[in-house]
Amino acid sequence: NAGVTQTPKFRVLKTGQSMTLLCAQDMNHEYMYWYRQDPGMGLRLIHYSVGEGTTAKGEVPDGYNVSRLKKQNFLLGLESAAPSQTSVYFCASSYPGTATEAFFGQGTRLTVV
Amino acid sequence: GQQLNQSPQSMFIQEGEDVSMNCTSSSIFNTWLWYKQDPGEGPVLLIALYKAGELTSNGRLTAQFGITRKDSFLNISASIPSDVGIYFCAGQRPGANSKLTFGKGITLSVRP
């Protein structure tokens, strides 16, 4: 089983460039999430989606946009990358309900120079 | 936003020792989860807890959902080198069925 797959795994961007991170899950999960992980900060929620066609802001949404056109895919976009967005990005998915166990992808390491 | 408190940030133990980690909050949670992250990988779920007072084991790992619903602990017995990694607690608050709150994690090092 593939689970949650993120592409790309590594990327270097120049300040001001744009890019899209792709997350795909094959578990038929309703909920999907984008987190960023920075040293000493833990996992911080950027945006999330509770179903196809819906998105919502998390804890640190500024500078990012998302889309959930298909249930299995959740895209994270950076329109104009900044050095402060250098981070490791994780996608996760889960079933809805009160027992929310999130399954994570392997991460995308993004460096903005 | 609401935080889960994990401390210390790093722990160093000798192979074969037991180690216990706490996760606390000022608010109640309906679900507590413990994740482990290996270097270069995404977090992997270790144990999930759904009821106050619940005690659950997974091999050498044991976790408990605090009776006040404001804390949880994870115990690792007879540590081995592959226990090295970052251990995160996460919780789901009442009314927040779609989101988890994560602690900042504890980095565990195991000396052979």
Coordinates of C-alpha atoms in Angstrom, one line a residue:
Chain A
N1 CA 0.0 0.0 0.0
A2 CA 1.4 3.4 -1.0
G3 CA -0.5 5.3 1.8
V4 CA 0.4 9.0 1.6
T5 CA 2.8 10.0 -1.2
Q6 CA 4.4 13.5 -1.5
T7 CA 6.2 14.9 -4.5
P8 CA 8.8 16.2 -4.8
K9 CA 11.0 15.0 -1.9
F10 CA 13.5 17.8 -2.2
R11 CA 13.4 21.2 -3.9
V12 CA 15.5 24.4 -3.9
L13 CA 13.7 27.6 -4.9
K14 CA 14.9 31.1 -5.4
T15 CA 13.1 33.9 -3.6
G16 CA 10.0 34.9 -5.5
Q17 CA 9.6 31.7 -7.4
S18 CA 6.5 29.7 -7.2
M19 CA 5.9 26.0 -6.8
T20 CA 3.3 23.4 -6.0
L21 CA 3.7 20.4 -3.7
L22 CA 1.5 17.4 -4.4
C23 CA 0.0 15.0 -1.9
A24 CA -1.8 11.9 -2.9
Q25 CA -3.4 9.3 -0.7
D26 CA -4.9 6.0 -1.6
M27 CA -6.8 5.2 1.6
N28 CA -10.0 7.0 0.6
H29 CA -9.6 9.4 3.5
E30 CA -11.9 12.4 3.8
Y31 CA -9.5 14.6 5.7
M32 CA -6.2 15.9 4.4
Y33 CA -3.6 18.2 6.0
W34 CA -0.5 20.2 5.2
Y35 CA 2.0 20.8 8.1
R36 CA 5.4 22.4 8.2
Q37 CA 8.1 21.3 10.6
D38 CA 10.8 23.6 11.8
P39 CA 13.5 22.9 14.4
G40 CA 12.1 23.3 17.9
M41 CA 8.7 24.2 16.6
G42 CA 7.1 20.8 16.1
L43 CA 4.4 20.3 13.5
R44 CA 2.3 23.4 12.6
L45 CA -0.8 23.1 10.6
I46 CA -0.9 25.2 7.4
H47 CA -4.2 24.3 5.7
Y48 CA -6.5 21.4 5.8
S49 CA -9.5 19.9 4.0
V50 CA -12.4 18.0 5.3
G51 CA -13.5 16.8 1.9
E52 CA -13.3 17.3 -1.9
G53 CA -13.7 20.9 -2.9
T54 CA -13.3 22.2 0.7
T55 CA -10.3 23.8 2.4
A56 CA -9.7 25.7 5.6
K57 CA -6.9 27.7 7.2
G58 CA -4.7 26.2 9.9
E59 CA -2.3 27.8 12.3
V60 CA 0.2 29.3 9.8
P61 CA -1.6 29.8 6.5
D62 CA 0.0 33.0 5.3
G63 CA 2.0 32.7 2.0
Y64 CA 0.3 29.4 1.1
N65 CA -2.7 28.3 -0.9
V66 CA -4.3 24.9 -1.3
S67 CA -6.7 23.1 -3.5
R68 CA -8.6 19.8 -3.2
L69 CA -10.1 19.2 -6.6
K70 CA -10.1 15.4 -6.1
K71 CA -10.6 13.5 -2.9
Q72 CA -7.3 11.7 -3.2
N73 CA -5.1 14.8 -3.9
F74 CA -4.3 17.9 -1.8
L75 CA -2.0 20.5 -3.4
L76 CA 0.0 23.1 -1.5
G77 CA 1.1 26.2 -3.5
L78 CA 3.7 28.8 -2.8
E79 CA 3.0 31.8 -5.0
S80 CA 6.1 33.8 -4.2
A81 CA 8.6 31.8 -2.1
A82 CA 10.4 33.5 0.8
P83 CA 13.4 32.3 2.8
S84 CA 11.0 32.0 5.9
Q85 CA 9.3 29.2 4.0
T86 CA 12.4 27.0 4.1
S87 CA 11.1 24.0 6.0
V88 CA 10.1 20.4 5.8
Y89 CA 6.5 20.0 4.6
F90 CA 4.4 17.0 5.6
C91 CA 1.1 16.0 4.2
A92 CA -1.3 13.8 6.2
S93 CA -4.7 12.2 5.8
S94 CA -7.3 10.7 8.1
Y95 CA -10.8 9.4 8.4
P96 CA -13.4 11.8 9.8
G97 CA -14.9 11.4 13.2
T98 CA -13.8 11.5 16.8
A99 CA -10.9 9.0 16.4
T100 CA -8.7 11.1 14.2
E101 CA -5.5 9.1 13.5
A102 CA -3.5 10.9 10.9
F103 CA -1.2 9.1 8.5
F104 CA 1.8 11.1 7.2
G105 CA 3.8 11.2 4.0
Q106 CA 7.6 11.2 4.0
G107 CA 7.9 14.9 3.7
T108 CA 9.3 17.5 1.2
R109 CA 12.4 19.4 2.2
L110 CA 12.1 22.9 0.7
T111 CA 14.9 25.4 0.7
V112 CA 14.3 28.9 -0.4
V113 CA 17.5 30.9 -1.2
Chain B
G1 CA -3.4 28.1 19.3
Q2 CA -3.7 25.5 22.0
Q3 CA -0.5 23.8 22.7
L4 CA 0.6 20.5 24.1
N5 CA 3.6 20.7 26.4
Q6 CA 6.4 18.2 26.0
S7 CA 9.6 18.5 27.9
P8 CA 12.5 18.2 28.0
Q9 CA 13.3 18.9 24.3
S10 CA 15.9 16.1 24.3
M11 CA 16.5 13.0 26.3
F12 CA 19.6 10.8 26.5
I13 CA 19.4 7.2 27.8
Q14 CA 21.5 4.1 27.9
E15 CA 20.5 1.1 25.9
G16 CA 18.4 -1.2 28.0
E17 CA 17.0 1.6 30.2
D18 CA 13.3 2.5 30.5
V19 CA 12.2 6.0 29.6
S20 CA 8.9 7.9 30.2
M21 CA 7.6 10.9 28.4
N22 CA 4.8 13.2 29.4
C23 CA 2.5 15.4 27.5
T24 CA 0.3 17.9 29.3
S25 CA -2.2 20.6 28.4
S26 CA -4.4 23.1 30.2
S27 CA -7.4 21.9 28.2
I28 CA -9.1 18.6 27.9
F29 CA -8.7 16.3 24.9
N30 CA -10.9 13.5 23.6
T31 CA -8.1 11.6 21.9
W32 CA -4.4 11.3 22.6
L33 CA -2.0 10.0 20.0
W34 CA 1.7 9.2 20.2
Y35 CA 3.9 9.4 17.0
K36 CA 7.5 8.6 16.3
Q37 CA 9.5 10.3 13.6
D38 CA 12.7 8.6 12.3
P39 CA 15.3 10.9 10.8
G40 CA 14.3 11.9 7.2
E41 CA 10.9 10.3 7.5
G42 CA 7.4 11.3 8.3
P43 CA 5.8 10.7 11.8
V44 CA 4.4 7.2 12.3
L45 CA 1.5 6.5 14.7
L46 CA 2.6 4.4 17.7
I47 CA -0.4 4.3 20.0
A48 CA -3.9 5.9 20.0
L49 CA -5.9 6.4 23.2
Y50 CA -9.6 7.2 23.2
K51 CA -10.9 7.0 26.8
A52 CA -9.8 8.7 30.0
G53 CA -7.8 6.2 32.1
E54 CA -7.1 3.9 29.1
L55 CA -3.8 2.1 29.2
T56 CA -2.6 0.6 25.9
S57 CA 0.5 -1.3 25.0
N58 CA 2.3 -1.9 21.7
G59 CA 5.3 -4.2 22.2
R60 CA 7.7 -2.4 24.5
L61 CA 5.6 0.8 24.4
T62 CA 2.9 1.6 26.9
A63 CA 0.8 4.8 26.9
Q64 CA -2.0 6.1 29.1
F65 CA -4.7 8.6 28.7
G66 CA -4.7 10.7 31.8
I67 CA -7.8 10.5 34.0
T68 CA -8.2 14.3 33.9
R69 CA -8.1 14.2 30.1
K70 CA -5.4 16.8 30.2
D71 CA -2.3 14.6 30.0
S72 CA -0.9 11.4 28.6
F73 CA 2.4 9.6 29.0
L74 CA 4.4 7.2 26.9
N75 CA 6.8 4.6 28.4
I76 CA 9.4 2.7 26.5
S77 CA 10.9 -0.3 28.2
A78 CA 14.3 -1.9 27.6
S79 CA 15.3 0.7 25.0
I80 CA 17.2 -0.3 21.9
P81 CA 19.2 1.8 19.5
S82 CA 16.4 1.9 16.9
D83 CA 14.2 3.8 19.5
V84 CA 16.2 6.9 18.5
G85 CA 13.9 9.5 17.0
I86 CA 11.5 12.3 17.8
Y87 CA 8.4 11.4 19.8
F88 CA 5.4 13.6 19.3
C89 CA 2.2 13.6 21.3
A90 CA -1.0 14.8 19.6
G91 CA -4.5 15.3 20.8
Q92 CA -7.9 16.0 19.5
R93 CA -10.0 18.6 21.4
P94 CA -13.7 18.4 21.9
G95 CA -15.5 19.9 18.9
A96 CA -12.4 19.9 16.8
N97 CA -13.1 16.6 15.1
S98 CA -11.0 17.5 12.0
K99 CA -7.8 18.7 13.6
L100 CA -5.0 17.5 15.8
T101 CA -2.9 19.6 18.1
F102 CA 0.8 18.5 18.3
G103 CA 3.4 18.9 20.9
K104 CA 6.8 20.1 19.9
G105 CA 8.3 16.6 20.3
I106 CA 11.1 15.0 22.4
T107 CA 14.3 13.9 20.7
L108 CA 15.4 10.6 22.2
S109 CA 19.0 9.4 21.9
V110 CA 20.0 5.9 23.0
R111 CA 23.6 5.2 23.8
P112 CA 24.8 1.7 23.0

